[in-house]
């Protein structure tokens, strides 16, 4: 199926569902700019990735859990977990390419935002995001984020309770499905302004700009190019220095 970027932006949820059945090719001015497709994995690989991402009690029983169960599991727990739409995920230890990209981007963000009201943060740092359609919040740990309202949203326990302006996730084999689909939809619906998906294996960055909880603009940047923020004027990253 071939559709225009405008059509996808206006009906994103519809095309996410269609992508589970057939590949959706997104075009702008007649030029292909993106593809939505179902992530196919052999059963053994799927089981392996499930074990990597899910804590053993929930892998043995069910991937679903209540928010209260998530809080009990992660209380004083050294492992890192995320809770998205009622499912608990154990976060695996990142590899070298992931950490190299994260460190380089954080250094660039730190220099760019010095002296401004915005502050870059790195994982682990819990972000609570609530969809209008869910009673319980989701709890995620983005690889990088830019927060511009920190002083206004710190609670008495010194935890941030707001929504980051910009979020960065760096793909790995075990998390790419979650980052490309689940988190894209979560960040868009919960009020994040811009989402960067960094792919070390393909050496590219996909940038989504959200407005009124819909995708308004998107761009794919290769390693020979610069990644320019839609949200922040002057924020431009030479990707040749990001990928190892």
Short mmCIF file of C-alpha atoms in Angstrom, two decimals:
data_model
loop_
_atom_site.label_atom_id
_atom_site.label_comp_id
_atom_site.label_asym_id
_atom_site.label_seq_id
_atom_site.Cartn_x
_atom_site.Cartn_y
_atom_site.Cartn_z
CA UNK A 1 0.00 0.00 0.00
CA UNK A 2 1.32 3.46 -0.93
CA UNK A 3 -0.03 6.54 0.89
CA UNK A 4 0.98 10.17 1.25
CA UNK A 5 2.65 11.51 4.39
CA UNK A 6 -0.31 13.85 4.91
CA UNK A 7 -2.73 10.92 4.92
CA UNK A 8 -0.56 9.02 7.44
CA UNK A 9 -0.26 12.07 9.69
CA UNK A 10 -4.03 12.52 9.73
CA UNK A 11 -4.80 8.84 10.34
CA UNK A 12 -1.69 7.44 12.05
CA UNK A 13 -3.50 4.92 14.26
CA UNK A 14 -5.32 3.46 11.26
CA UNK A 15 -2.10 2.87 9.32
CA UNK A 16 -0.33 1.34 12.32
CA UNK A 17 -3.08 -1.28 12.38
CA UNK A 18 -2.87 -1.81 8.61
CA UNK A 19 0.92 -2.21 8.84
CA UNK A 20 0.38 -5.38 10.88
CA UNK A 21 -1.18 -6.94 7.76
CA UNK A 22 0.73 -5.36 4.87
CA UNK A 23 3.61 -2.99 4.25
CA UNK A 24 2.65 0.69 4.10
CA UNK A 25 4.92 2.90 1.97
CA UNK A 26 4.79 6.60 2.90
CA UNK A 27 5.52 9.19 0.20
CA UNK A 28 5.96 12.95 0.05
CA UNK A 29 5.68 14.69 -3.32
CA UNK A 30 5.89 11.30 -4.98
CA UNK A 31 9.14 10.32 -3.22
CA UNK A 32 9.26 7.39 -0.78
CA UNK A 33 10.30 8.63 2.69
CA UNK A 34 9.33 5.82 5.09
CA UNK A 35 7.88 2.34 5.45
CA UNK A 36 5.55 0.93 8.10
CA UNK A 37 5.70 -2.83 8.40
CA UNK A 38 5.12 -5.64 10.85
CA UNK A 39 8.22 -6.86 12.68
CA UNK A 40 8.58 -10.52 11.74
CA UNK A 41 10.68 -12.76 13.99
CA UNK A 42 11.18 -16.54 14.05
CA UNK A 43 9.46 -18.12 17.03
CA UNK A 44 12.75 -18.97 18.75
CA UNK A 45 14.05 -15.43 18.32
CA UNK A 46 10.74 -14.03 19.58
CA UNK A 47 10.94 -16.19 22.68
CA UNK A 48 14.54 -15.11 23.27
CA UNK A 49 13.71 -11.40 22.94
CA UNK A 50 10.74 -11.86 25.27
CA UNK A 51 12.99 -13.39 27.90
CA UNK A 52 15.42 -10.49 27.50
CA UNK A 53 12.78 -7.81 27.86
CA UNK A 54 10.32 -9.35 30.32
CA UNK A 55 11.06 -10.12 33.99
CA UNK A 56 10.90 -13.86 34.66
CA UNK A 57 7.74 -13.85 36.86
CA UNK A 58 5.79 -12.12 34.10
CA UNK A 59 7.32 -14.17 31.31
CA UNK A 60 6.26 -17.37 33.13
CA UNK A 61 2.69 -16.15 33.75
CA UNK A 62 1.66 -13.14 31.66
CA UNK A 63 3.22 -10.06 30.16
CA UNK A 64 0.41 -7.98 31.62
CA UNK A 65 0.54 -6.41 35.07
CA UNK A 66 -1.19 -3.73 37.06
CA UNK A 67 0.50 -0.47 37.92
CA UNK A 68 0.58 -1.55 41.58
CA UNK A 69 2.37 -4.79 40.62
CA UNK A 70 4.88 -2.79 38.61
CA UNK A 71 5.58 -0.53 41.61
CA UNK A 72 6.07 -3.55 43.88
CA UNK A 73 8.41 -5.24 41.40
CA UNK A 74 10.64 -2.21 40.93
CA UNK A 75 10.80 -1.14 44.58
CA UNK A 76 14.51 -1.25 45.57
CA UNK A 77 15.20 -3.27 42.40
CA UNK A 78 18.60 -2.89 40.70
CA UNK A 79 17.34 -3.95 37.26
CA UNK A 80 15.77 -1.33 35.03
CA UNK A 81 12.13 -1.71 33.98
CA UNK A 82 9.56 0.14 31.90
CA UNK A 83 5.78 -0.09 32.15
CA UNK A 84 3.87 0.66 28.94
CA UNK A 85 0.11 0.26 28.55
CA UNK A 86 -0.12 -2.43 31.22
CA UNK A 87 3.00 -4.42 30.23
CA UNK A 88 6.31 -4.66 32.09
CA UNK A 89 9.61 -4.69 30.19
CA UNK A 90 13.05 -5.49 31.58
CA UNK A 91 15.67 -3.28 29.93
CA UNK A 92 18.77 -5.12 28.75
CA UNK A 93 22.27 -3.74 29.18
CA UNK A 94 23.15 -1.53 26.16
CA UNK A 95 25.97 -2.34 23.75
CA UNK A 96 28.95 -0.19 22.80
CA UNK A 97 27.43 1.45 19.70
CA UNK A 98 24.38 2.40 21.76
CA UNK A 99 26.46 4.01 24.50
CA UNK A 100 28.74 5.78 22.03
CA UNK A 101 25.76 7.40 20.30
CA UNK A 102 24.13 8.28 23.62
CA UNK A 103 27.28 9.87 25.02
CA UNK A 104 27.99 11.88 21.88
CA UNK A 105 24.43 13.17 21.64
CA UNK A 106 24.30 14.08 25.33
CA UNK A 107 27.52 16.08 25.02
CA UNK A 108 26.11 17.98 22.05
CA UNK A 109 22.80 18.62 23.83
CA UNK A 110 24.60 19.74 27.00
CA UNK A 111 26.66 22.31 25.09
CA UNK A 112 23.71 23.55 23.04
CA UNK A 113 21.35 24.11 25.98
CA UNK A 114 23.83 25.66 28.41
CA UNK A 115 22.41 28.87 29.81
CA UNK A 116 18.86 28.11 28.65
CA UNK A 117 15.81 26.95 30.59
CA UNK A 118 16.10 23.49 28.99
CA UNK A 119 18.18 20.68 30.51
CA UNK A 120 19.30 17.38 28.92
CA UNK A 121 18.97 14.16 30.94
CA UNK A 122 20.04 10.56 30.33
CA UNK A 123 18.67 7.20 31.47
CA UNK A 124 18.01 5.91 34.01
CA UNK A 125 15.41 8.58 34.77
CA UNK A 126 11.75 7.64 35.14
CA UNK A 127 9.20 9.57 33.08
CA UNK A 128 5.51 9.06 33.88
CA UNK A 129 3.22 9.57 30.87
CA UNK A 130 -0.56 9.22 30.99
CA UNK A 131 -2.72 8.56 27.97
CA UNK A 132 -6.23 10.05 28.09
CA UNK A 133 -7.63 6.57 27.44
CA UNK A 134 -5.75 4.77 30.28
CA UNK A 135 -6.36 4.97 34.02
CA UNK A 136 -2.75 4.13 34.91
CA UNK A 137 0.34 5.97 33.64
CA UNK A 138 3.11 4.42 31.63
CA UNK A 139 6.62 4.66 33.07
CA UNK A 140 9.51 4.88 30.61
CA UNK A 141 13.23 5.57 30.74
CA UNK A 142 14.18 7.31 27.47
CA UNK A 143 17.85 7.10 26.52
CA UNK A 144 17.99 10.90 26.31
CA UNK A 145 15.51 13.71 26.87
CA UNK A 146 15.32 17.50 26.91
CA UNK A 147 13.23 18.93 29.75
CA UNK A 148 12.27 22.61 29.66
CA UNK A 149 9.84 22.83 32.61
CA UNK A 150 11.85 21.10 35.33
CA UNK A 151 11.29 23.64 38.12
CA UNK A 152 7.55 23.63 37.54
CA UNK A 153 7.16 19.84 37.76
CA UNK A 154 9.31 18.57 40.62
CA UNK A 155 7.38 16.88 43.42
CA UNK A 156 8.27 16.72 47.11
CA UNK A 157 10.38 13.59 46.52
CA UNK A 158 12.48 15.39 43.85
CA UNK A 159 10.94 13.39 40.98
CA UNK A 160 9.98 15.00 37.68
CA UNK A 161 6.25 14.77 36.90
CA UNK A 162 6.02 16.64 33.59
CA UNK A 163 6.46 15.73 29.91
CA UNK A 164 9.85 16.18 28.16
CA UNK A 165 9.97 18.45 25.13
CA UNK A 166 12.26 16.14 23.16
CA UNK A 167 12.90 12.42 23.62
CA UNK A 168 15.60 10.22 22.08
CA UNK A 169 15.54 6.42 21.89
CA UNK A 170 18.51 4.45 20.54
CA UNK A 171 17.46 1.21 18.87
CA UNK A 172 18.70 -2.25 19.77
CA UNK A 173 17.61 -5.65 18.47
CA UNK A 174 15.49 -6.39 21.53
CA UNK A 175 13.74 -2.99 21.76
CA UNK A 176 13.27 -1.77 18.19
CA UNK A 177 9.66 -2.94 17.90
CA UNK A 178 8.77 -1.15 21.14
CA UNK A 179 10.66 2.03 20.20
CA UNK A 180 9.36 2.22 16.62
CA UNK A 181 5.69 1.58 17.40
CA UNK A 182 4.66 1.56 21.05
CA UNK A 183 6.82 4.47 22.19
CA UNK A 184 6.18 6.49 19.05
CA UNK A 185 2.46 6.33 19.71
CA UNK A 186 2.89 6.88 23.47
CA UNK A 187 5.08 9.96 23.09
CA UNK A 188 2.81 11.44 20.44
CA UNK A 189 -0.37 10.95 22.48
CA UNK A 190 1.12 12.16 25.78
CA UNK A 191 2.38 15.54 24.56
CA UNK A 192 6.07 15.09 23.73
CA UNK A 193 7.07 17.69 21.13
CA UNK A 194 9.75 15.82 19.18
CA UNK A 195 10.99 12.21 19.03
CA UNK A 196 14.38 11.12 17.69
CA UNK A 197 14.88 7.43 16.85
CA UNK A 198 18.60 6.68 16.51
CA UNK A 199 19.51 3.49 14.62
CA UNK A 200 23.21 2.57 15.12
CA UNK A 201 23.03 -0.50 12.86
CA UNK A 202 21.64 1.46 9.89
CA UNK A 203 23.50 4.65 10.91
CA UNK A 204 20.48 6.91 10.57
CA UNK A 205 18.15 9.05 12.66
CA UNK A 206 14.38 9.43 12.21
CA UNK A 207 12.92 12.64 13.62
CA UNK A 208 9.20 13.05 14.32
CA UNK A 209 7.71 16.45 15.15
CA UNK A 210 4.39 16.28 17.02
CA UNK A 211 1.78 19.01 17.24
CA UNK A 212 -1.64 18.67 18.88
CA UNK A 213 -0.76 14.99 19.50
CA UNK A 214 -0.33 14.19 15.79
CA UNK A 215 2.70 13.76 13.54
CA UNK A 216 3.16 17.02 11.66
CA UNK A 217 6.63 16.56 10.18
CA UNK A 218 9.16 13.75 9.85
CA UNK A 219 12.58 13.32 8.30
CA UNK A 220 15.16 10.53 7.92
CA UNK A 221 18.78 11.65 8.30
CA UNK A 222 21.74 9.54 7.12
CA UNK A 223 25.17 9.36 8.73
CA UNK A 224 26.60 11.73 6.12
CA UNK A 225 24.02 14.40 7.00
CA UNK A 226 23.08 16.57 9.94
CA UNK A 227 20.04 15.99 12.14
CA UNK A 228 18.20 19.29 12.56
CA UNK A 229 15.54 19.71 15.22
CA UNK A 230 12.11 20.94 14.15
CA UNK A 231 11.38 22.06 17.71
CA UNK A 232 14.59 23.85 18.74
CA UNK A 233 16.11 26.47 16.45
CA UNK A 234 19.81 25.91 15.90
CA UNK A 235 19.92 22.38 17.33
CA UNK A 236 21.85 20.55 14.61
CA UNK A 237 23.92 17.38 15.04
CA UNK A 238 26.60 16.11 12.65
CA UNK A 239 25.69 12.42 12.50
CA UNK A 240 29.13 11.45 11.25
CA UNK A 241 30.30 12.01 14.82
CA UNK A 242 27.46 10.06 16.44
CA UNK A 243 27.89 6.58 14.93
CA UNK A 244 30.95 4.51 15.79
#
